Coordinates of C-alpha atoms and ligand atoms in Angstrom, one line a residue:
M42 CA 0.0 -0.2 -0.1
R43 CA 2.9 2.5 -0.3
L44 CA 3.9 5.2 -2.5
K45 CA 5.6 3.6 -5.4
N46 CA 7.9 0.6 -4.3
N47 CA 9.4 2.5 -1.4
I48 CA 10.4 0.8 2.0
D49 CA 9.3 3.9 4.1
L50 CA 11.5 3.8 7.4
R51 CA 11.2 7.7 8.1
S52 CA 8.7 7.1 10.4
D53 CA 6.1 5.2 11.9
T54 CA 3.8 8.1 10.9
V55 CA 3.9 6.9 7.2
T56 CA 1.4 3.9 7.8
K57 CA -1.7 3.9 5.6
P58 CA -4.8 2.6 7.4
S59 CA -5.7 -1.3 6.6
I60 CA -9.0 -2.4 4.3
Q61 CA -10.3 -3.9 7.6
M62 CA -9.3 -0.5 9.3
K63 CA -11.1 1.7 6.2
A64 CA -13.9 -0.7 6.4
Y65 CA -15.1 -0.4 10.6
M66 CA -13.9 3.3 9.8
M67 CA -17.2 3.4 7.3
D68 CA -19.3 1.7 9.7
A69 CA -19.0 4.3 12.0
E70 CA -22.2 6.4 13.7
L71 CA -21.5 10.0 13.7
G72 CA -22.5 12.7 16.0
D73 CA -21.7 16.3 16.3
D74 CA -18.6 15.8 18.5
V75 CA -18.3 19.8 19.6
F76 CA -21.7 19.1 21.2
E77 CA -20.6 15.8 22.8
D78 CA -22.5 13.8 20.4
D79 CA -20.4 11.4 18.1
P80 CA -21.1 8.1 19.8
T81 CA -18.1 6.3 18.5
V82 CA -15.9 9.5 19.8
K83 CA -17.4 8.8 23.2
K84 CA -16.4 5.3 22.9
F85 CA -13.1 5.6 21.9
E86 CA -12.2 8.2 24.7
E87 CA -14.2 6.2 27.0
K88 CA -12.2 2.8 25.8
T89 CA -8.5 4.8 26.0
A90 CA -9.3 6.6 29.3
Q91 CA -10.8 2.9 31.1
M92 CA -7.9 0.7 29.6
F93 CA -5.6 3.1 32.0
G94 CA -7.5 3.5 34.7
K95 CA -8.2 6.9 33.9
E96 CA -11.5 8.8 34.2
A97 CA -12.0 10.8 30.7
G98 CA -10.2 11.3 28.0
L99 CA -10.0 13.6 24.8
F100 CA -9.7 13.0 21.5
C101 CA -7.5 15.7 19.2
S102 CA -5.5 15.9 15.9
S103 CA -2.3 15.0 17.0
G104 CA 0.1 14.3 19.3
T105 CA 1.8 18.0 19.4
M106 CA -1.9 19.0 20.4
T107 CA -2.3 16.4 23.1
N108 CA 0.8 17.5 24.9
Q109 CA 0.1 21.4 24.6
I110 CA -3.4 21.5 25.6
A111 CA -2.0 19.5 28.9
L112 CA 0.9 21.9 29.2
M113 CA -2.1 24.9 29.0
V114 CA -3.7 23.4 31.6
Y115 CA -1.4 23.0 33.6
L116 CA 0.8 26.4 33.1
K117 CA 0.7 30.2 32.9
P118 CA 3.3 32.9 32.3
G119 CA 5.7 32.9 35.3
D120 CA 5.2 28.6 35.9
E121 CA 8.0 26.5 34.7
V122 CA 8.2 22.9 33.7
I123 CA 10.9 20.4 33.9
C124 CA 11.3 18.2 31.4
S125 CA 14.1 16.5 29.4
R126 CA 16.8 18.2 26.7
E127 CA 15.5 15.7 24.4
A128 CA 11.9 15.9 25.0
H129 CA 9.6 16.4 22.0
I130 CA 7.8 18.8 23.9
Y131 CA 10.8 21.2 23.8
N132 CA 12.2 20.1 20.4
Y133 CA 9.8 19.4 18.0
E134 CA 6.6 21.3 19.1
G135 CA 7.2 24.9 17.6
G136 CA 8.7 26.5 20.7
G137 CA 4.7 25.5 22.0
I138 CA 5.5 26.1 25.8
A139 CA 6.8 29.7 25.4
R140 CA 3.9 30.5 22.7
N141 CA 1.1 28.8 23.8
S142 CA 1.4 28.6 27.6
G143 CA 4.0 31.6 28.0
A144 CA 6.3 29.1 30.6
S145 CA 9.8 28.8 31.1
V146 CA 11.3 25.2 31.1
R147 CA 14.3 23.7 33.1
L148 CA 15.8 21.2 31.0
I149 CA 17.7 18.2 32.0
N150 CA 20.8 17.6 29.8
R151 CA 20.9 13.4 29.3
S152 CA 21.6 11.6 26.1
S153 CA 18.9 8.9 27.0
G154 CA 16.4 11.5 27.4
I155 CA 15.7 9.8 30.9
I156 CA 15.6 11.8 33.5
Y157 CA 16.0 10.6 37.4
L158 CA 14.0 11.6 40.4
E159 CA 17.1 13.2 42.1
E160 CA 17.5 15.4 38.8
I161 CA 14.2 16.6 39.2
I162 CA 14.3 17.5 43.2
D163 CA 17.8 19.2 42.0
N164 CA 15.7 21.3 39.5
I165 CA 12.4 22.3 41.5
N166 CA 12.4 26.3 42.5
P167 CA 12.6 27.2 46.1
N168 CA 9.4 29.0 47.4
D169 CA 10.8 32.9 46.4
I170 CA 10.0 35.3 44.6
H171 CA 12.9 35.4 42.5
Y172 CA 12.3 32.3 41.1
P173 CA 10.0 31.0 38.3
V174 CA 7.1 28.5 40.0
T175 CA 7.7 24.7 39.0
S176 CA 4.1 23.7 38.3
L177 CA 4.6 20.7 36.1
V178 CA 7.0 17.5 35.2
S179 CA 7.1 16.1 32.1
L180 CA 8.3 12.4 30.9
E181 CA 8.8 11.1 27.7
N182 CA 7.9 7.2 27.2
T183 CA 9.2 5.5 24.5
I184 CA 11.9 8.5 23.8
N185 CA 12.2 9.4 20.5
R186 CA 15.6 11.2 20.5
G187 CA 17.0 8.2 22.8
G188 CA 16.6 6.2 20.0
G189 CA 13.5 4.6 21.2
V190 CA 14.2 3.5 24.9
C191 CA 11.2 2.4 27.6
Y192 CA 11.6 4.6 30.6
P193 CA 12.0 2.7 33.3
I194 CA 9.1 1.5 35.4
K195 CA 10.9 1.9 38.7
E196 CA 12.1 5.6 37.9
I197 CA 8.6 6.6 37.1
E198 CA 6.9 5.1 40.2
R199 CA 10.2 6.9 42.5
I200 CA 9.2 10.4 40.6
S201 CA 5.4 9.5 40.6
N202 CA 5.3 9.1 44.6
Y203 CA 7.4 12.2 45.0
C204 CA 5.6 14.3 42.7
K205 CA 1.8 13.2 44.6
I206 CA 3.4 14.2 47.7
K207 CA 5.4 17.6 46.2
N208 CA 1.9 18.8 44.6
I209 CA 3.2 19.1 41.2
P210 CA 1.0 17.5 38.3
L211 CA 3.0 14.6 36.6
H212 CA 2.5 14.6 32.4
L213 CA 3.1 11.8 30.2
D214 CA 4.6 12.4 26.3
G215 CA 2.9 8.7 25.8
A216 CA 3.1 9.1 21.9
R217 CA 4.9 5.7 21.8
L218 CA 3.6 4.2 25.1
F219 CA 1.9 1.1 23.5
N220 CA 5.7 0.2 22.0
A221 CA 6.7 0.4 26.0
L222 CA 4.2 -1.8 27.7
V223 CA 4.7 -4.4 24.5
K224 CA 8.3 -4.3 25.0
T225 CA 8.4 -4.4 28.8
G226 CA 5.1 -6.3 29.9
V227 CA 4.3 -3.1 31.7
K228 CA 0.2 -3.0 32.1
A229 CA -1.5 0.1 31.1
N230 CA -3.7 -0.1 34.1
H231 CA 0.1 0.1 36.6
I232 CA 1.4 2.9 34.2
G233 CA -1.9 5.3 34.1
P234 CA -2.5 6.0 37.8
L235 CA 1.1 7.4 37.8
F236 CA 0.6 10.1 36.0
D237 CA -1.7 13.2 35.9
S238 CA -2.2 12.7 32.6
I239 CA -0.7 11.0 29.4
S240 CA -0.9 11.5 25.6
L241 CA -1.2 8.8 23.2
C242 CA -0.8 8.7 19.7
F243 CA -2.8 6.3 17.4
S244 CA -1.2 7.4 14.3
K245 CA 1.9 5.9 14.7
G246 CA 2.8 2.7 15.4
L247 CA -0.9 1.9 15.7
G248 CA -1.8 2.7 12.1
T249 CA -4.6 5.3 12.1
P250 CA -4.8 8.2 9.9
V251 CA -5.2 11.0 12.2
G252 CA -5.2 11.1 16.0
S253 CA -4.1 11.1 19.8
V254 CA -6.4 10.7 22.8
L255 CA -5.5 12.6 26.0
I256 CA -6.0 11.0 29.1
G257 CA -6.8 12.2 32.8
S258 CA -9.5 12.8 35.4
K259 CA -13.0 14.1 34.5
D260 CA -11.9 17.6 35.8
F261 CA -8.5 17.7 34.1
I262 CA -10.2 16.5 30.7
Q263 CA -13.1 19.2 31.5
K264 CA -10.5 22.1 30.9
A265 CA -8.8 20.2 28.2
R266 CA -12.2 20.7 26.4
R267 CA -11.8 24.4 26.7
V268 CA -8.5 24.8 25.4
R269 CA -9.0 22.5 22.5
K270 CA -12.2 24.4 21.4
V271 CA -10.1 28.1 21.6
I272 CA -7.3 27.0 19.8
G273 CA -9.8 25.8 17.2
G274 CA -9.7 21.7 17.8
G275 CA -13.2 20.9 18.3
M276 CA -13.9 18.7 15.4
R277 CA -17.8 17.7 14.3
Q278 CA -18.3 14.4 12.6
V279 CA -15.2 13.2 13.1
G280 CA -16.6 9.3 14.9
M281 CA -14.6 7.9 11.3
L282 CA -11.1 8.8 12.6
A283 CA -12.1 7.1 16.3
A284 CA -13.5 4.3 14.9
A285 CA -9.9 3.9 13.6
G286 CA -8.6 4.0 17.1
I287 CA -11.0 1.8 18.3
Y288 CA -9.6 -0.8 15.7
A289 CA -6.0 0.0 16.4
L290 CA -6.8 -0.5 20.0
E291 CA -8.2 -4.3 19.3
N292 CA -5.9 -4.9 16.6
N293 CA -2.6 -3.7 16.5
I294 CA -1.1 -3.7 19.8
E295 CA 0.1 -6.7 20.3
R296 CA 1.7 -6.7 16.9
L297 CA 4.3 -4.4 18.1
S298 CA 6.7 -6.5 19.1
I299 CA 6.8 -7.5 15.3
D300 CA 8.0 -4.1 14.5
H301 CA 10.4 -4.3 17.6
Y302 CA 12.0 -7.3 16.5
H303 CA 12.2 -5.9 12.6
S304 CA 14.1 -3.1 14.6
E305 CA 16.6 -5.7 16.0
L306 CA 17.1 -7.0 12.6
L307 CA 18.3 -3.6 10.9
A308 CA 20.2 -2.4 14.1
N309 CA 22.7 -5.3 13.4
A310 CA 23.0 -4.8 9.3
L311 CA 23.8 -0.7 10.4
S312 CA 26.1 -1.9 12.5
N313 CA 28.1 -4.4 10.0
C314 CA 28.1 -1.4 7.7
S315 CA 31.1 0.2 7.1
W316 CA 30.3 3.7 7.1
I317 CA 28.5 3.3 10.5
E318 CA 30.2 4.4 13.7
K319 CA 27.8 2.7 16.3
V320 CA 24.1 1.9 16.8
M321 CA 22.2 3.3 19.4
N322 CA 21.0 0.6 21.6
V323 CA 17.5 -0.6 20.5
E324 CA 14.4 -1.3 22.6
T325 CA 11.3 -0.5 20.5
N326 CA 10.3 0.2 16.6
I327 CA 13.4 3.1 16.4
V328 CA 16.9 2.8 15.5
V329 CA 19.6 5.3 15.5
G330 CA 23.0 4.9 14.0
H331 CA 25.9 7.3 14.3
L332 CA 27.8 7.9 11.3
K333 CA 31.9 7.6 11.2
E334 CA 34.1 10.9 10.2
N335 CA 34.1 12.1 7.3
Y336 CA 31.1 10.4 5.8
Q337 CA 28.3 12.3 4.6
I338 CA 24.7 11.7 6.1
E339 CA 23.2 12.8 2.7
E340 CA 25.4 10.3 0.3
F341 CA 24.3 7.3 3.1
L342 CA 20.9 8.1 2.8
D343 CA 21.2 8.9 -1.3
K344 CA 23.3 5.1 -1.4
L345 CA 19.6 3.8 0.5
K346 CA 17.3 5.8 -1.6
N347 CA 18.8 4.4 -5.0
D348 CA 17.4 0.8 -3.6
G349 CA 13.8 2.1 -2.6
I350 CA 14.5 2.9 0.9
L351 CA 14.2 6.0 2.9
A352 CA 15.4 7.2 6.0
I353 CA 16.1 10.3 8.1
P354 CA 19.1 12.7 9.2
F355 CA 18.5 12.4 12.9
G356 CA 20.7 15.4 14.2
K357 CA 24.0 15.9 12.9
G358 CA 26.2 12.5 11.6
R359 CA 23.1 10.4 12.5
V360 CA 20.5 8.6 10.5
R361 CA 16.8 7.1 12.0
M362 CA 15.0 4.2 10.5
V363 CA 11.8 3.3 11.8
T364 CA 10.0 -0.1 11.8
H365 CA 6.1 -0.2 11.7
L366 CA 3.2 -2.3 10.4
D367 CA 3.7 -1.0 6.8
V368 CA 6.9 -3.0 7.0
S369 CA 7.3 -6.4 6.0
K370 CA 9.7 -9.2 6.8
E371 CA 10.4 -8.9 2.9
D372 CA 11.4 -5.1 3.4
V373 CA 13.3 -5.9 6.5
E374 CA 15.5 -8.5 3.8
K375 CA 16.1 -5.9 1.5
V376 CA 17.2 -3.6 3.6
I377 CA 19.3 -5.7 5.2
S378 CA 21.1 -6.5 1.7
S379 CA 21.3 -2.8 0.6
L380 CA 23.2 -1.9 3.9
K381 CA 26.0 -4.2 2.7
F382 CA 28.3 -1.6 1.9
Ligands
PLP500 C1 5.6 11.7 17.3 C2 5.7 12.2 18.3 C3 4.6 13.5 19.2 C4 3.3 14.1 18.5 O1 3.5 14.6 17.4 P1 2.2 14.6 15.9 O2 2.9 14.5 14.8 O3 2.0 16.0 17.0 O4 1.1 13.5 16.4 C5 4.6 13.4 20.4 N1 5.9 13.1 21.2 C6 6.8 12.4 20.5 C7 7.4 11.9 21.2 C8 6.7 11.7 19.1 O5 7.6 11.3 18.9

Protein backbone atom coordinates (compact mmCIF):
# COMPACT_ATOMS: atom_id res chain seq x y z
CA MET A 1 0.00 0.00 0.00
CA ARG A 2 3.07 2.26 -0.11
CA LEU A 3 3.62 5.05 -2.56
CA LYS A 4 5.54 3.47 -5.47
CA ASN A 5 7.71 0.66 -4.20
CA ASN A 6 9.63 2.50 -1.57
CA ILE A 7 10.36 0.94 1.79
CA ASP A 8 9.54 3.88 3.98
CA LEU A 9 11.48 3.90 7.27
CA ARG A 10 11.30 7.66 7.82
CA SER A 11 8.69 7.36 10.56
CA ASP A 12 5.92 5.14 11.89
CA THR A 13 3.54 7.96 10.93
CA VAL A 14 3.71 6.98 7.23
CA THR A 15 1.41 3.95 7.59
CA LYS A 16 -1.78 3.80 5.54
CA PRO A 17 -5.01 2.46 7.06
CA SER A 18 -5.59 -1.19 6.14
CA ILE A 19 -8.63 -2.34 4.17
CA GLN A 20 -10.11 -3.78 7.40
CA MET A 21 -9.53 -0.53 9.28
CA LYS A 22 -11.18 1.45 6.47
CA ALA A 23 -14.19 -0.88 6.46
CA TYR A 24 -14.55 -0.42 10.22
CA MET A 25 -14.32 3.36 9.80
CA MET A 26 -17.09 3.37 7.18
CA ASP A 27 -19.48 1.74 9.63
CA ALA A 28 -19.02 4.30 12.43
CA GLU A 29 -22.05 5.97 13.94
CA LEU A 30 -21.59 9.76 13.78
CA GLY A 31 -22.71 12.95 15.52
CA ASP A 32 -21.48 16.48 16.29
CA ASP A 33 -18.60 15.99 18.71
CA VAL A 34 -18.46 19.64 19.82
CA PHE A 35 -21.94 18.96 21.24
CA GLU A 36 -20.44 15.70 22.61
CA ASP A 37 -22.93 13.89 20.38
CA ASP A 38 -20.62 11.58 18.47
CA PRO A 39 -21.09 8.10 19.96
CA THR A 40 -17.98 6.66 18.32
CA VAL A 41 -15.71 9.44 19.62
CA LYS A 42 -17.19 8.99 23.10
CA LYS A 43 -16.66 5.24 22.95
CA PHE A 44 -13.04 5.70 21.81
CA GLU A 45 -12.28 8.26 24.53
CA GLU A 46 -13.85 6.09 27.25
CA LYS A 47 -12.20 2.90 26.05
CA THR A 48 -8.77 4.53 26.00
CA ALA A 49 -9.18 6.19 29.39
CA GLN A 50 -10.51 3.01 31.04
CA MET A 51 -7.65 0.95 29.73
CA PHE A 52 -5.24 3.18 31.67
CA GLY A 53 -7.42 3.51 34.76
CA LYS A 54 -8.31 7.12 33.96
CA GLU A 55 -11.70 8.83 34.22
CA ALA A 56 -11.90 10.57 30.85
CA GLY A 57 -10.30 11.14 27.46
CA LEU A 58 -10.20 13.79 24.75
CA PHE A 59 -9.74 13.00 21.06
CA CYS A 60 -7.47 15.48 19.25
CA SER A 61 -5.93 15.76 15.82
CA SER A 62 -2.28 15.24 16.81
CA GLY A 63 0.13 14.40 19.61
CA THR A 64 1.45 17.94 19.49
CA MET A 65 -2.07 19.12 20.21
CA THR A 66 -2.66 16.71 23.13
CA ASN A 67 0.71 17.65 24.68
CA GLN A 68 0.23 21.37 24.18
CA ILE A 69 -3.32 21.30 25.55
CA ALA A 70 -2.08 19.50 28.67
CA LEU A 71 0.70 22.07 29.12
CA MET A 72 -1.81 24.90 28.70
CA VAL A 73 -4.05 23.40 31.39
CA TYR A 74 -1.17 23.14 33.88
CA LEU A 75 0.97 26.19 33.04
CA LYS A 76 0.61 29.96 32.98
CA PRO A 77 3.16 32.75 32.42
CA GLY A 78 5.65 32.72 35.26
CA ASP A 79 5.45 28.95 35.70
CA GLU A 80 8.12 26.41 34.78
CA VAL A 81 8.03 22.84 33.46
CA ILE A 82 10.84 20.35 34.11
CA CYS A 83 11.64 18.03 31.18
CA SER A 84 14.53 16.42 29.33
CA ARG A 85 16.70 18.37 26.87
CA GLU A 86 15.68 15.62 24.41
CA ALA A 87 11.91 15.95 24.98
CA HIS A 88 9.54 16.23 22.02
CA ILE A 89 7.57 18.96 23.84
CA TYR A 90 10.75 21.07 23.88
CA ASN A 91 12.38 20.17 20.54
CA TYR A 92 9.61 19.46 18.08
CA GLU A 93 6.52 21.43 19.01
CA GLY A 94 7.51 24.75 17.48
CA GLY A 95 8.35 26.45 20.76
CA GLY A 96 4.79 25.80 21.89
CA ILE A 97 5.64 25.88 25.60
CA ALA A 98 6.61 29.56 25.37
CA ARG A 99 4.13 30.44 22.66
CA ASN A 100 1.03 28.79 24.10
CA SER A 101 1.62 28.72 27.84
CA GLY A 102 4.12 31.55 28.32
CA ALA A 103 6.00 29.27 30.67
CA SER A 104 9.73 28.70 31.02
CA VAL A 105 11.43 25.32 30.75
CA ARG A 106 14.00 23.67 33.02
CA LEU A 107 15.94 21.21 30.90
CA ILE A 108 17.74 18.18 32.20
CA ASN A 109 20.62 17.22 29.96
CA ARG A 110 21.12 13.52 29.38
CA SER A 111 21.36 11.98 25.91
CA SER A 112 19.10 9.01 26.73
CA GLY A 113 16.27 11.45 27.48
CA ILE A 114 15.68 9.70 30.82
CA ILE A 115 15.58 12.02 33.81
CA TYR A 116 16.04 10.72 37.34
CA LEU A 117 14.22 11.68 40.51
CA GLU A 118 17.31 13.26 42.09
CA GLU A 119 17.69 15.57 39.07
CA ILE A 120 14.05 16.59 39.33
CA ILE A 121 14.45 17.33 43.05
CA ASP A 122 17.56 19.44 42.27
CA ASN A 123 15.63 21.45 39.70
CA ILE A 124 12.48 22.30 41.63
CA ASN A 125 12.63 25.98 42.48
CA PRO A 126 12.37 27.18 46.07
CA ASN A 127 9.31 29.16 47.09
CA ASP A 128 11.01 32.52 46.52
CA ILE A 129 9.68 35.39 44.36
CA HIS A 130 12.87 35.43 42.28
CA TYR A 131 12.17 32.08 40.68
CA PRO A 132 9.57 30.78 38.25
CA VAL A 133 7.06 28.47 39.92
CA THR A 134 7.78 24.79 39.21
CA SER A 135 4.31 23.66 38.10
CA LEU A 136 4.81 20.52 36.05
CA VAL A 137 7.12 17.60 35.38
CA SER A 138 6.85 15.99 31.94
CA LEU A 139 8.31 12.63 30.91
CA GLU A 140 8.35 10.80 27.56
CA ASN A 141 7.93 7.04 26.96
CA THR A 142 9.27 5.63 24.68
CA ILE A 143 11.88 8.34 24.14
CA ASN A 144 12.12 9.33 20.49
CA ARG A 145 15.49 11.13 20.63
CA GLY A 146 16.74 8.45 23.00
CA GLY A 147 16.39 5.93 20.13
CA GLY A 148 13.03 4.55 21.29
CA VAL A 149 14.16 3.47 24.77
CA CYS A 150 11.59 2.58 27.42
CA TYR A 151 11.48 4.64 30.61
CA PRO A 152 12.36 2.35 33.52
CA ILE A 153 9.09 1.76 35.38
CA LYS A 154 10.82 1.81 38.79
CA GLU A 155 12.05 5.35 38.07
CA ILE A 156 8.57 6.44 36.96
CA GLU A 157 7.17 5.08 40.24
CA ARG A 158 9.75 7.01 42.29
CA ILE A 159 9.09 10.24 40.36
CA SER A 160 5.32 9.76 40.61
CA ASN A 161 5.42 9.22 44.39
CA TYR A 162 7.55 12.30 44.87
CA CYS A 163 5.42 14.54 42.63
CA LYS A 164 2.27 13.43 44.48
CA ILE A 165 3.81 14.36 47.82
CA LYS A 166 5.01 17.72 46.43
CA ASN A 167 1.69 18.35 44.65
CA ILE A 168 3.40 18.86 41.29
CA PRO A 169 1.44 17.40 38.36
CA LEU A 170 3.15 14.75 36.23
CA HIS A 171 2.44 14.52 32.49
CA LEU A 172 3.50 11.75 30.11
CA ASP A 173 4.13 12.24 26.41
CA GLY A 174 3.17 8.68 25.53
CA ALA A 175 3.25 9.06 21.74
CA ARG A 176 4.73 5.54 21.64
CA LEU A 177 3.62 4.30 25.05
CA PHE A 178 2.08 1.16 23.54
CA ASN A 179 5.51 0.19 22.20
CA ALA A 180 6.92 0.50 25.73
CA LEU A 181 4.10 -1.58 27.24
CA VAL A 182 4.49 -4.36 24.67
CA LYS A 183 8.27 -4.37 25.16
CA THR A 184 8.36 -4.30 28.98
CA GLY A 185 5.14 -6.16 29.82
CA VAL A 186 4.07 -3.32 32.12
CA LYS A 187 0.26 -3.12 32.18
CA ALA A 188 -1.64 -0.03 31.04
CA ASN A 189 -3.65 0.08 34.27
CA HIS A 190 -0.40 0.03 36.24
CA ILE A 191 1.30 2.94 34.46
CA GLY A 192 -1.87 5.05 34.00
CA PRO A 193 -2.38 5.98 37.66
CA LEU A 194 1.28 7.06 38.00
CA PHE A 195 0.55 10.14 35.85
CA ASP A 196 -1.98 12.97 36.07
CA SER A 197 -2.30 13.00 32.29
CA ILE A 198 -1.06 10.98 29.33
CA SER A 199 -0.94 11.82 25.62
CA LEU A 200 -1.27 8.77 23.33
CA CYS A 201 -0.73 8.74 19.55
CA PHE A 202 -2.72 6.44 17.28
CA SER A 203 -1.26 7.59 13.97
CA LYS A 204 2.17 6.09 14.69
CA GLY A 205 2.74 2.39 15.36
CA LEU A 206 -0.98 1.78 15.78
CA GLY A 207 -1.59 2.73 12.16
CA THR A 208 -4.55 5.13 12.10
CA PRO A 209 -4.59 8.04 9.63
CA VAL A 210 -5.05 10.72 12.32
CA GLY A 211 -5.44 11.19 15.99
CA SER A 212 -4.21 11.31 19.55
CA VAL A 213 -6.04 10.98 22.85
CA LEU A 214 -5.33 12.90 26.03
CA ILE A 215 -6.43 11.10 29.19
CA GLY A 216 -6.78 12.23 32.80
CA SER A 217 -9.32 13.02 35.51
CA LYS A 218 -12.83 14.25 34.58
CA ASP A 219 -11.97 17.70 35.86
CA PHE A 220 -8.69 17.84 33.90
CA ILE A 221 -10.35 16.69 30.66
CA GLN A 222 -13.13 19.28 31.07
CA LYS A 223 -10.46 22.00 31.23
CA ALA A 224 -8.63 20.40 28.29
CA ARG A 225 -11.87 20.40 26.25
CA ARG A 226 -12.09 24.17 26.77
CA VAL A 227 -8.50 24.66 25.60
CA ARG A 228 -9.07 22.40 22.57
CA LYS A 229 -12.03 24.56 21.54
CA VAL A 230 -10.17 27.85 21.91
CA ILE A 231 -7.28 26.68 19.69
CA GLY A 232 -9.76 25.58 17.04
CA GLY A 233 -9.45 21.87 17.71
CA GLY A 234 -13.14 21.11 18.26
CA MET A 235 -14.19 18.70 15.52
CA ARG A 236 -17.65 17.66 14.32
CA GLN A 237 -18.51 14.24 12.76
CA VAL A 238 -15.13 12.67 13.50
CA GLY A 239 -16.44 9.28 14.56
CA MET A 240 -14.87 7.74 11.47
CA LEU A 241 -11.42 8.73 12.70
CA ALA A 242 -12.23 7.61 16.22
CA ALA A 243 -13.36 4.27 14.77
CA ALA A 244 -9.89 3.83 13.31
CA GLY A 245 -8.54 4.29 16.84
CA ILE A 246 -10.93 1.70 18.28
CA TYR A 247 -9.91 -0.71 15.54
CA ALA A 248 -6.24 -0.07 16.38
CA LEU A 249 -6.79 -0.69 20.11
CA GLU A 250 -8.39 -4.02 19.31
CA ASN A 251 -6.05 -5.21 16.56
CA ASN A 252 -2.72 -3.40 16.37
CA ILE A 253 -1.16 -3.41 19.83
CA GLU A 254 0.29 -6.93 20.24
CA ARG A 255 1.73 -6.89 16.74
CA LEU A 256 4.10 -4.07 17.75
CA SER A 257 6.47 -6.82 18.92
CA ILE A 258 7.00 -7.68 15.22
CA ASP A 259 8.20 -4.11 14.59
CA HIS A 260 10.55 -4.42 17.57
CA TYR A 261 12.00 -7.63 16.16
CA HIS A 262 12.43 -6.02 12.73
CA SER A 263 14.27 -3.12 14.37
CA GLU A 264 16.71 -5.50 16.03
CA LEU A 265 17.47 -7.06 12.66
CA LEU A 266 17.97 -3.64 11.06
CA ALA A 267 20.20 -2.48 13.92
CA ASN A 268 22.36 -5.53 13.51
CA ALA A 269 22.74 -4.93 9.76
CA LEU A 270 23.39 -1.23 10.30
CA SER A 271 26.13 -1.89 12.83
CA ASN A 272 27.88 -4.09 10.23
CA CYS A 273 27.77 -1.34 7.59
CA SER A 274 31.26 0.11 7.04
CA TRP A 275 29.99 3.71 7.14
CA ILE A 276 28.53 3.34 10.62
CA GLU A 277 30.44 4.08 13.83
CA LYS A 278 27.82 2.79 16.25
CA VAL A 279 24.13 2.08 16.62
CA MET A 280 22.12 3.18 19.63
CA ASN A 281 20.75 0.42 21.81
CA VAL A 282 17.45 -0.74 20.24
CA GLU A 283 14.53 -1.51 22.52
CA THR A 284 11.47 -0.82 20.39
CA ASN A 285 10.83 0.33 16.80
CA ILE A 286 13.44 3.08 16.37
CA VAL A 287 16.97 2.49 15.07
CA VAL A 288 19.50 5.32 15.25
CA GLY A 289 22.96 4.98 13.71
CA HIS A 290 25.95 7.32 14.07
CA LEU A 291 28.03 7.73 10.93
CA LYS A 292 31.82 7.53 11.06
CA GLU A 293 33.68 10.82 10.74
CA ASN A 294 34.16 12.01 7.14
CA TYR A 295 31.06 10.19 5.93
CA GLN A 296 28.17 12.38 4.80
CA ILE A 297 24.65 11.67 5.98
CA GLU A 298 23.12 12.89 2.69
CA GLU A 299 25.31 10.48 0.70
CA PHE A 300 24.36 7.65 3.01
CA LEU A 301 20.66 8.41 2.58
CA ASP A 302 21.08 8.66 -1.22
CA LYS A 303 22.68 5.21 -1.33
CA LEU A 304 19.63 3.77 0.41
CA LYS A 305 17.28 5.82 -1.75
CA ASN A 306 18.78 4.28 -4.88
CA ASP A 307 17.55 0.96 -3.55
CA GLY A 308 14.10 2.41 -2.83
CA ILE A 309 14.68 2.79 0.92
CA LEU A 310 13.77 5.98 2.75
CA ALA A 311 15.30 7.02 6.10
CA ILE A 312 15.85 10.43 7.69
CA PRO A 313 18.75 12.42 9.16
CA PHE A 314 18.38 12.62 12.93
CA GLY A 315 20.67 15.30 14.29
CA LYS A 316 24.30 15.75 13.29
CA GLY A 317 25.80 12.63 11.68
CA ARG A 318 22.88 10.46 12.73
CA VAL A 319 20.39 8.47 10.69
CA ARG A 320 17.01 7.20 11.94
CA MET A 321 15.00 4.22 10.70
CA VAL A 322 11.60 3.36 12.14
CA THR A 323 9.73 0.09 11.67
CA HIS A 324 5.94 -0.08 11.53
CA LEU A 325 3.03 -2.12 10.26
CA ASP A 326 3.68 -1.32 6.60
CA VAL A 327 7.22 -2.77 6.80
CA SER A 328 7.19 -6.49 6.05
CA LYS A 329 9.76 -9.21 6.73
CA GLU A 330 10.67 -9.10 3.01
CA ASP A 331 11.22 -5.34 3.25
CA VAL A 332 13.53 -5.85 6.22
CA GLU A 333 15.51 -8.45 4.26
CA LYS A 334 15.85 -6.01 1.34
CA VAL A 335 17.15 -3.28 3.66
CA ILE A 336 19.63 -5.71 5.22
CA SER A 337 21.08 -6.61 1.83
CA SER A 338 21.14 -2.98 0.76
CA LEU A 339 23.23 -2.09 3.84
CA LYS A 340 26.07 -4.38 2.77
CA PHE A 341 28.61 -1.67 1.90
C1 LIG B 1 5.29 12.05 17.14
C2 LIG B 1 5.45 12.48 18.52
C3 LIG B 1 4.55 13.36 19.12
C4 LIG B 1 3.35 13.96 18.42
O1 LIG B 1 3.54 14.28 17.12
P1 LIG B 1 2.35 14.66 16.11
O2 LIG B 1 3.02 14.53 14.81
O3 LIG B 1 1.94 16.03 16.46
O4 LIG B 1 1.24 13.69 16.32
C5 LIG B 1 4.74 13.67 20.44
N1 LIG B 1 5.76 13.15 21.14
C6 LIG B 1 6.63 12.28 20.60
C7 LIG B 1 7.71 11.71 21.44
C8 LIG B 1 6.52 11.92 19.27
O5 LIG B 1 7.40 11.07 18.74
